[in-house]
PDB file of C-alpha atoms and ligand atoms in Angstrom:
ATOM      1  CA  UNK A 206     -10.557 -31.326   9.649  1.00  0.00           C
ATOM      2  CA  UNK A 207     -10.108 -28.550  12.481  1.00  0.00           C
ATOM      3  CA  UNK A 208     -11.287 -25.331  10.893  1.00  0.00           C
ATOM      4  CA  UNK A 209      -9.528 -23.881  13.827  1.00  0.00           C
ATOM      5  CA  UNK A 210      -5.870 -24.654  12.188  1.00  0.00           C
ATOM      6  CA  UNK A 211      -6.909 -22.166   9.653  1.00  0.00           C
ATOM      7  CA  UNK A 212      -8.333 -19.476  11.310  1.00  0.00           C
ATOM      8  CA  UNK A 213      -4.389 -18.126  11.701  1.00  0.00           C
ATOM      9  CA  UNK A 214      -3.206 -15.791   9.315  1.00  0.00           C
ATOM     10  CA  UNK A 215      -0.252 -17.943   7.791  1.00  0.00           C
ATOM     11  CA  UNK A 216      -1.364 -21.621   8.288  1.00  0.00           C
ATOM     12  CA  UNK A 217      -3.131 -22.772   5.400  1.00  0.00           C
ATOM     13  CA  UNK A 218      -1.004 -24.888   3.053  1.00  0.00           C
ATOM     14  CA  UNK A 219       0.582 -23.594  -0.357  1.00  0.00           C
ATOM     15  CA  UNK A 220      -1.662 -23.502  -3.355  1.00  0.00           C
ATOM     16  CA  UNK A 221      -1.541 -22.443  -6.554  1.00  0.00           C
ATOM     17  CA  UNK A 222      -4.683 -21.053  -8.600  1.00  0.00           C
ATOM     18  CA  UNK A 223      -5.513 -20.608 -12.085  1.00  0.00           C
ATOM     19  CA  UNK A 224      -7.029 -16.843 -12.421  1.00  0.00           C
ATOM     20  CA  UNK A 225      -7.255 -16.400 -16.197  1.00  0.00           C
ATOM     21  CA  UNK A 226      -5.059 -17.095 -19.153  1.00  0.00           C
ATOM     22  CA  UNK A 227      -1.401 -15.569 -17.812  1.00  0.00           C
ATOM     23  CA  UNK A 228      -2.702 -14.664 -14.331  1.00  0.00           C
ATOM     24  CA  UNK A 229      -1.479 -16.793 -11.657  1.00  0.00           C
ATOM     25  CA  UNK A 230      -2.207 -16.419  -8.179  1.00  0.00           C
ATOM     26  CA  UNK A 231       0.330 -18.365  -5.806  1.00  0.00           C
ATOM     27  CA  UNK A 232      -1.020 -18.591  -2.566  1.00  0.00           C
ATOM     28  CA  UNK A 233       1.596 -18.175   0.695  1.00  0.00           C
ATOM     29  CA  UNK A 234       4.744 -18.706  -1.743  1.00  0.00           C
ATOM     30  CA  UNK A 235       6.205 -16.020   0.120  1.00  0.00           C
ATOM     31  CA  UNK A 236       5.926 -17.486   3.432  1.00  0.00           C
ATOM     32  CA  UNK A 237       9.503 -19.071   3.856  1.00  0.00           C
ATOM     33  CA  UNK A 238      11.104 -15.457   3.130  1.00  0.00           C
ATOM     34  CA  UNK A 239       8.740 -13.344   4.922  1.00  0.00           C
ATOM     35  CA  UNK A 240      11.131 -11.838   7.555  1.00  0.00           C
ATOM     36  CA  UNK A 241      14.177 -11.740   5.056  1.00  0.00           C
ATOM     37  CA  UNK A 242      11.902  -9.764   2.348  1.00  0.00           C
ATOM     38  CA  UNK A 243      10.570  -7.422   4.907  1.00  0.00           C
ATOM     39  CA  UNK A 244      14.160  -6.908   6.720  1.00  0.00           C
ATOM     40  CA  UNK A 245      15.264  -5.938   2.677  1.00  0.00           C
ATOM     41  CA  UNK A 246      12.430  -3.704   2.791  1.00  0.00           C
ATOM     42  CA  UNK A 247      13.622  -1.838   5.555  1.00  0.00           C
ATOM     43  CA  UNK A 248      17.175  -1.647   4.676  1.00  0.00           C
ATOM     44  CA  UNK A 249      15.926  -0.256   0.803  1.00  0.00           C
ATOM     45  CA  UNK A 250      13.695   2.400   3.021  1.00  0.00           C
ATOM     46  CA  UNK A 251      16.836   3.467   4.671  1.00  0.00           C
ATOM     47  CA  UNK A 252      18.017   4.663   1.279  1.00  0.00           C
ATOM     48  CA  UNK A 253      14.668   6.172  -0.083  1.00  0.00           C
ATOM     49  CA  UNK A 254      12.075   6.923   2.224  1.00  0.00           C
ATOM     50  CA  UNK A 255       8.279   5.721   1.605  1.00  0.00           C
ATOM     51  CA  UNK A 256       6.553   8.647   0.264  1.00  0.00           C
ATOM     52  CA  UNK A 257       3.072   9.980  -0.736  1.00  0.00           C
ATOM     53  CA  UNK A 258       3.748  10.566  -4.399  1.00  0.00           C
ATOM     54  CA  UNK A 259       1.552  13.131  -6.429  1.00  0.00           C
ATOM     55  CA  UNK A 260      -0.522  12.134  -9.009  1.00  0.00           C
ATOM     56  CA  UNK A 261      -0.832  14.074 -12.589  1.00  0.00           C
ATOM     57  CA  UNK A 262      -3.654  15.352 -11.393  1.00  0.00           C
ATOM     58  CA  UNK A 263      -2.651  17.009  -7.902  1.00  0.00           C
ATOM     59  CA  UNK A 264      -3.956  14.497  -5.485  1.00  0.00           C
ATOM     60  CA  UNK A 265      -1.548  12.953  -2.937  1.00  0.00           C
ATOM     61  CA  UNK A 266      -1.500   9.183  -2.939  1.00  0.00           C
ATOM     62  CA  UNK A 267      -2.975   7.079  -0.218  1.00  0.00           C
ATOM     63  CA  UNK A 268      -0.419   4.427  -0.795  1.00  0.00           C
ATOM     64  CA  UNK A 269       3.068   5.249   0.319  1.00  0.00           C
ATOM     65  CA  UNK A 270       5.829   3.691  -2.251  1.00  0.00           C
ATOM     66  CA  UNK A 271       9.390   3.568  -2.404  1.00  0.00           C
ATOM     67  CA  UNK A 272      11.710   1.533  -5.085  1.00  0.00           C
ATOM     68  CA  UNK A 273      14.575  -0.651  -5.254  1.00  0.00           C
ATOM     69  CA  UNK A 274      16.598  -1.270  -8.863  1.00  0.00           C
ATOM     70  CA  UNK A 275      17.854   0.574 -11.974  1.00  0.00           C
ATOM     71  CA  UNK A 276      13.981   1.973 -12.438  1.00  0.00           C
ATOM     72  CA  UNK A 277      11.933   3.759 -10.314  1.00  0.00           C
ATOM     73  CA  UNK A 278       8.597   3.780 -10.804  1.00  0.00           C
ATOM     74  CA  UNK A 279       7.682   8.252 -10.105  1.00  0.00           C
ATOM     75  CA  UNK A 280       4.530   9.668 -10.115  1.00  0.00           C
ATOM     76  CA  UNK A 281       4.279  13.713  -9.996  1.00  0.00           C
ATOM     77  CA  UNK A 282       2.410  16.531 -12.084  1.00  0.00           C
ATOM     78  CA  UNK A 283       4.526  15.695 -14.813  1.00  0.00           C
ATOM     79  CA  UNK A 284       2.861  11.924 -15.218  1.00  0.00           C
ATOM     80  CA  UNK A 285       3.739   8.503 -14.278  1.00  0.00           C
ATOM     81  CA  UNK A 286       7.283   6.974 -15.623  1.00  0.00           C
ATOM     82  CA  UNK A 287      10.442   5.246 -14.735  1.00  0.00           C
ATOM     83  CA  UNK A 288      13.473   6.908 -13.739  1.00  0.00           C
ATOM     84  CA  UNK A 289      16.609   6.234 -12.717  1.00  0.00           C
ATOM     85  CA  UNK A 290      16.973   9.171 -10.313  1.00  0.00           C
ATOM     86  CA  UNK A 291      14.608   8.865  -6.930  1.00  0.00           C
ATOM     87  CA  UNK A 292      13.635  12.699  -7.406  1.00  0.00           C
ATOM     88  CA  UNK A 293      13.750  12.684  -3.297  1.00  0.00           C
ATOM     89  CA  UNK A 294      17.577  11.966  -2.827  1.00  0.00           C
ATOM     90  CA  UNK A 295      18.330  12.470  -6.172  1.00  0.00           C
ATOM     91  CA  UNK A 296      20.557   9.649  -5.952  1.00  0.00           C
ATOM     92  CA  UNK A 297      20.012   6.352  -7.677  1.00  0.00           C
ATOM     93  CA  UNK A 298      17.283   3.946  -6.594  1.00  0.00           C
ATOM     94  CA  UNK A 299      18.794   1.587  -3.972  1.00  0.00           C
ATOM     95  CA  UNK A 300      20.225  -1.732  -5.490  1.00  0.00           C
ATOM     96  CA  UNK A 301      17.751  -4.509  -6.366  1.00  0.00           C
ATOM     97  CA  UNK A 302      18.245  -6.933  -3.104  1.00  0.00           C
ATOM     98  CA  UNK A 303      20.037 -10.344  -4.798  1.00  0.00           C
ATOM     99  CA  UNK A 304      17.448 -11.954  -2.565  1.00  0.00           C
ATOM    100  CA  UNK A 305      14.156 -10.118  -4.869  1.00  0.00           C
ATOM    101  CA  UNK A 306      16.163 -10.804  -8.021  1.00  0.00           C
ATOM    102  CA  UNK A 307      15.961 -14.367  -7.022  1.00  0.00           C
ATOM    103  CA  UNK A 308      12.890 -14.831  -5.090  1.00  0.00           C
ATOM    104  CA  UNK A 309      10.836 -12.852  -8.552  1.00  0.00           C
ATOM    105  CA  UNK A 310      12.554 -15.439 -11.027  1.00  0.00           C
ATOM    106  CA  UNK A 311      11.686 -18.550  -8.803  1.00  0.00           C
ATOM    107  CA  UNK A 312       7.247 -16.822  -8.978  1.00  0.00           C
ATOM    108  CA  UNK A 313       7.629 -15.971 -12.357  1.00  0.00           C
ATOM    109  CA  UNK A 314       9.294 -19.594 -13.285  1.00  0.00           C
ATOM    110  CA  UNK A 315       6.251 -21.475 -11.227  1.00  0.00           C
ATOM    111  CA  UNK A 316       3.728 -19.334 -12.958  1.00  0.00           C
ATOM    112  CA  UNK A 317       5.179 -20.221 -16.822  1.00  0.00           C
ATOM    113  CA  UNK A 318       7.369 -17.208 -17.398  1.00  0.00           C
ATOM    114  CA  UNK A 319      10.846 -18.431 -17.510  1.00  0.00           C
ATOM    115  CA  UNK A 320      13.838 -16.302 -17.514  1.00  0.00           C
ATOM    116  CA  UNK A 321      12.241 -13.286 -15.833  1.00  0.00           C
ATOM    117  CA  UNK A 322      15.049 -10.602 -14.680  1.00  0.00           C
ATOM    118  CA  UNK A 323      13.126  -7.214 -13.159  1.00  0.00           C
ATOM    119  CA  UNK A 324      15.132  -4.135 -13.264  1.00  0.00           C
ATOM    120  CA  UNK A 325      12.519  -2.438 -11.085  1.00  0.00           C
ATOM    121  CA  UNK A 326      10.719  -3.203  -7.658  1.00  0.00           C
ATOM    122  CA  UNK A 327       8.027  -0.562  -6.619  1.00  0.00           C
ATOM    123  CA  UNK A 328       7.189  -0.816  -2.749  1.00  0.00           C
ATOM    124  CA  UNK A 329       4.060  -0.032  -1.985  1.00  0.00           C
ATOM    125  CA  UNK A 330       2.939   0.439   2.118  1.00  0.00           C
ATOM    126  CA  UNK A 331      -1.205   0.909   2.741  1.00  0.00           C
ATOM    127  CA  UNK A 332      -1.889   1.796   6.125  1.00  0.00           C
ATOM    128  CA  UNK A 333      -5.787   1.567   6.563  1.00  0.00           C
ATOM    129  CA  UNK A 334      -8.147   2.920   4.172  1.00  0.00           C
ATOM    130  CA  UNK A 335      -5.426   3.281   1.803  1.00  0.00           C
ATOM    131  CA  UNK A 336      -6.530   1.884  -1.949  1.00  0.00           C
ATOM    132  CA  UNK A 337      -5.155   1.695  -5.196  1.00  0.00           C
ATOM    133  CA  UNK A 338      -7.591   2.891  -8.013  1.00  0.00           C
ATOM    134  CA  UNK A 339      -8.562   0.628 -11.054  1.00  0.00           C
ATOM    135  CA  UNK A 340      -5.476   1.142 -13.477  1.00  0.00           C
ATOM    136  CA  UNK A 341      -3.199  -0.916 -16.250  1.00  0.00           C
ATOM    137  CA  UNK A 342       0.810  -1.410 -15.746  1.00  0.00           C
ATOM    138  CA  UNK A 343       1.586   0.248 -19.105  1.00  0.00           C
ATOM    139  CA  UNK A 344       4.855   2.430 -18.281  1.00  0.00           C
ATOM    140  CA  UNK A 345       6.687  -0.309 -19.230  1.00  0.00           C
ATOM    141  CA  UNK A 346       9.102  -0.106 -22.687  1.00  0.00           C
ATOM    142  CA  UNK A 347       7.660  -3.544 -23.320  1.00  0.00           C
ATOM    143  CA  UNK A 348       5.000  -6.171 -22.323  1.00  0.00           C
ATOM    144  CA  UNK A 349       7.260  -8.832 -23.065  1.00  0.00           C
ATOM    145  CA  UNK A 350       7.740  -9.280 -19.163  1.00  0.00           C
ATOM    146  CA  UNK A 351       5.071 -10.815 -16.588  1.00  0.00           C
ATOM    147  CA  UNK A 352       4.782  -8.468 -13.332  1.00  0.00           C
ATOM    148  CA  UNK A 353       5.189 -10.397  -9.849  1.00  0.00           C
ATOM    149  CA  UNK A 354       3.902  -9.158  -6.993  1.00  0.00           C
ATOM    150  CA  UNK A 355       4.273  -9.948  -3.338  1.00  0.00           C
ATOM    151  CA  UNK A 356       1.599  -9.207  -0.769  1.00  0.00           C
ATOM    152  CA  UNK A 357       2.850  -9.094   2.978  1.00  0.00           C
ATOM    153  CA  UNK A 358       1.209  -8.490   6.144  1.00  0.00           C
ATOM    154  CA  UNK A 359      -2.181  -7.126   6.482  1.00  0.00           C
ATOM    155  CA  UNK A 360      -4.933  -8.798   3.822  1.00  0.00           C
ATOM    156  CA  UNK A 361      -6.131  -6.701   0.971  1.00  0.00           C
ATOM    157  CA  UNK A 362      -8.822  -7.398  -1.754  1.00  0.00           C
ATOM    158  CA  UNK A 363      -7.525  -7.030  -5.702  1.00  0.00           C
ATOM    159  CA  UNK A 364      -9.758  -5.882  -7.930  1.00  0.00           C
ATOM    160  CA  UNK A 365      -8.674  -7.859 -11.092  1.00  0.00           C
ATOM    161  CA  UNK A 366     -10.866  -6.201 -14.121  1.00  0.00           C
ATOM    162  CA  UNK A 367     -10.404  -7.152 -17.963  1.00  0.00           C
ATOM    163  CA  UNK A 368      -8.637  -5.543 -20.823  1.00  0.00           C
ATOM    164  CA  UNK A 369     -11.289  -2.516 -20.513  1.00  0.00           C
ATOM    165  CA  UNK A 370     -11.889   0.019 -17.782  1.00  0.00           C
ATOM    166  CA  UNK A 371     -15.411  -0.697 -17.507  1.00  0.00           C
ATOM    167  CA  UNK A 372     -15.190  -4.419 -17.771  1.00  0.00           C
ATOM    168  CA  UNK A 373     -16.569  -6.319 -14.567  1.00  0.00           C
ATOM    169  CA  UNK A 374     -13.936  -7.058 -11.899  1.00  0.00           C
ATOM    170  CA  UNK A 375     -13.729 -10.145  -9.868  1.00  0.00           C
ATOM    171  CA  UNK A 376     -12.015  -9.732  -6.098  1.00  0.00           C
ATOM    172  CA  UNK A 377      -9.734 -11.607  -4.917  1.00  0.00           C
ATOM    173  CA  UNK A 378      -8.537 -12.036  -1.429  1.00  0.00           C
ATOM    174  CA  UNK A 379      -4.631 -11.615  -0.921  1.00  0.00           C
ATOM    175  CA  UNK A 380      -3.089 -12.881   2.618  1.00  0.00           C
ATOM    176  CA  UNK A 381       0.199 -12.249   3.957  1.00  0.00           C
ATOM    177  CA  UNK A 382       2.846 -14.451   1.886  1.00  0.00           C
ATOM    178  CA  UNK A 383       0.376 -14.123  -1.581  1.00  0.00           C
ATOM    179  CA  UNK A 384       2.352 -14.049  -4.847  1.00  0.00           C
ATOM    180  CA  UNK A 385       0.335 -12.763  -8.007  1.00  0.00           C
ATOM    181  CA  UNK A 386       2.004 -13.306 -11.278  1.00  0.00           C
ATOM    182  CA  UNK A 387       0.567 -11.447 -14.267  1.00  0.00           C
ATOM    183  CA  UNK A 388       1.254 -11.438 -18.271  1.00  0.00           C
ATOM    184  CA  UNK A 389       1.284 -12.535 -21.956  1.00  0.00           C
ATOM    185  CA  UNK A 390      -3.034 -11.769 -22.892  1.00  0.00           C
ATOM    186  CA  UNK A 391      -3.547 -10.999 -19.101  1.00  0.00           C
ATOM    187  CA  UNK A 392      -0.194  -8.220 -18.772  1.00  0.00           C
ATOM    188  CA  UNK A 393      -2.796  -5.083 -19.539  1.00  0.00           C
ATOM    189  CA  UNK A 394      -5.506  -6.101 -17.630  1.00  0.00           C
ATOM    190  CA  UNK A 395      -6.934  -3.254 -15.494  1.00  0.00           C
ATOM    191  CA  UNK A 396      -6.349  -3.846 -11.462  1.00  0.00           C
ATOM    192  CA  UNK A 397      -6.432  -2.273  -8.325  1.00  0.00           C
ATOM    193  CA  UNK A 398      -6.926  -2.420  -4.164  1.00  0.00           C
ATOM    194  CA  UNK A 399      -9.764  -1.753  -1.781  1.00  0.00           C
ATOM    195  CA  UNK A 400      -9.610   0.283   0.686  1.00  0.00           C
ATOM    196  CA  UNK A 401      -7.637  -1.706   2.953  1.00  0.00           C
ATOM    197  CA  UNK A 402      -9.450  -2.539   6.496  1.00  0.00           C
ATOM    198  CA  UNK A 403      -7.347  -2.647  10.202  1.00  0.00           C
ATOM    199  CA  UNK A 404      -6.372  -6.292  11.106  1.00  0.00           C
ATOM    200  CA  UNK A 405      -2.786  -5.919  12.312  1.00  0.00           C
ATOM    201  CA  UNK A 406      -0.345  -8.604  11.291  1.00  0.00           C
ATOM    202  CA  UNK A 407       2.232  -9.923  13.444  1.00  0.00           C
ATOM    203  CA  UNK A 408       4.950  -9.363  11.178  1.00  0.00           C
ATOM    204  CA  UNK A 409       3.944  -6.015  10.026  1.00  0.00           C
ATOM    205  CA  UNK A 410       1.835  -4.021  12.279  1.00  0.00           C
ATOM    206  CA  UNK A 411      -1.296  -2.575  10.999  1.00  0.00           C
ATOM    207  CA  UNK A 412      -0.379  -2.482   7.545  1.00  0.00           C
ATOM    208  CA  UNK A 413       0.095  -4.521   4.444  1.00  0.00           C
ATOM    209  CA  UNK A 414       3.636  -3.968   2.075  1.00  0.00           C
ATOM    210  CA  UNK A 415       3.525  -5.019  -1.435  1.00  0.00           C
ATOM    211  CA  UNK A 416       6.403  -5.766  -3.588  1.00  0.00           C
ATOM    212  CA  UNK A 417       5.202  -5.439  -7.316  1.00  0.00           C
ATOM    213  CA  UNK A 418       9.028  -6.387  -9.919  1.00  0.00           C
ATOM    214  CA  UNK A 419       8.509  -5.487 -13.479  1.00  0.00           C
ATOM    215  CA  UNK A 420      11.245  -5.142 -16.586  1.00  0.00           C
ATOM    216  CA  UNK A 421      10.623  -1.432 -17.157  1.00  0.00           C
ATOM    217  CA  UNK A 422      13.536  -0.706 -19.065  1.00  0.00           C
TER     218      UNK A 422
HETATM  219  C1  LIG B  50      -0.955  -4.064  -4.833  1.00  0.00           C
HETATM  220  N1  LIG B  50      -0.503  -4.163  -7.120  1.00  0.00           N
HETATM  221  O1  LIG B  50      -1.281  -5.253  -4.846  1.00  0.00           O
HETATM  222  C2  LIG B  50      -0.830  -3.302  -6.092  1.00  0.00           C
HETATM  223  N2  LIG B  50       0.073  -4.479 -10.597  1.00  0.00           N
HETATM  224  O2  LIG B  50      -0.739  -3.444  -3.808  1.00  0.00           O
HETATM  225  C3  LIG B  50      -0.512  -3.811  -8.406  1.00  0.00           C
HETATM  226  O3  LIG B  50      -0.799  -2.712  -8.813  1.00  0.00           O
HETATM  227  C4  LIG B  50      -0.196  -4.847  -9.370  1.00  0.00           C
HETATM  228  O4  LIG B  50      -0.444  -6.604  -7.762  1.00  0.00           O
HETATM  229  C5  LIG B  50       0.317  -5.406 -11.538  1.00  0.00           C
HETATM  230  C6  LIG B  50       0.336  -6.746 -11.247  1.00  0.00           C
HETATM  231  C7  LIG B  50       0.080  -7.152  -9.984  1.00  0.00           C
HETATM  232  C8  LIG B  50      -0.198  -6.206  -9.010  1.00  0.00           C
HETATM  233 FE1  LIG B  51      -0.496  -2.342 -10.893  1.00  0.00          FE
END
């Protein structure tokens, strides 16, 4: 085999992998869509700018995040919850694109969880160095609903923990096109992002989007 083929970003083949019970980690499923995710992207930044939000505690997030859908995830002194209201524009969240509607129910479907239909879409951007601390997806009004998420351009490392804080985490490598879908026993398990290191992506620049759909409501 020539290694060499693989040494690109986007040319291994598909592949899906078995993380834990309800954790599924499906490798490049995004590739097809790339450019007609990220052009959505853009258009639902038009609408509501990426933004540092605040957390409870005061500090200003390294990840930027927007949202598309009837819920937006908000973080601010006041805690973390959904609203309907992007506190920025106060105007409604853009629209969920038809395309994410449909590209989140295809993941969830090859991962087990049929029938999946988010109402939210958090956008996350990391420029270098950002991270994402160790946390659980529990703003939710139920954990009925898997979570997919959709890495894009630069790699990252996931820290995927257990069911407690201080259980060990194992790290897994995401690459451009990545799709990690996430519930029943493995829904609450604690997660997060390393600080992300420079390697610009052809698509994307120096810096990696991620596209996490949930049912919040
Ligand atoms: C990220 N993702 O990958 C952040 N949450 O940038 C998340 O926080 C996340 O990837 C729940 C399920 C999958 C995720
Ligand atoms: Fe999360």
């Amino acid at each position: 085999m020539n290694l060499e083929l693989f040494d690109d970003f986007d040319s291994a083949p598909a592949a899906s992998e078995f993380l834990c019970e309800g954790a599924m980690l499906l490798q490049r499923f995004a590739l097809q869509e790339d450019k007609a995710i990220l052009a959505a992207v853009d258009q639902v930044a038009q609408h509501a700018a990426f933004r540092h939000m605040e957390t409870p505690g005061g500090l200003r997030m390294s990840v930027a995040m927007t949202c598309a859908g009837s819920q937006g995830w908000v973080s601010d002194r006041r805690g973390y919850r959904y609203d309907g209201i992007d506190p920025l524009s106060g105007r409604p969240w853009p629209k969920m694109p038809d395309l994410f509607l449909e590209f989140a129910r295809r993941a969830a479907a090859e991962a087990g969880f049929a029938g999946f239909h988010p109402d939210a879409c958090l956008i996350n951007r990391y420029e270098p160095g950002a991270k994402l601390s160790l946390h659980q997806d529990k703003d939710e009004a139920s954990f009925d609903h898997p979570i997919v998420s959709v890495s894009l351009g630069m790699p990252a490392v996931f820290l995927f923990g257990g069911l407690k804080r201080t259980d060990p985490a194992v790290r897994i490598p995401l690459m451009h096109g990545d799709v990690v879908v996430w519930g029943g026993p493995a829904r609450l398990r604690y997660h997060g992002v390393l600080p992300v290191k420079e390697r610009a992506h052809p698509l994307t620049g120096a810096c990696r989007i991620n596209l996490t759909f949930r049912k919040a409501a």
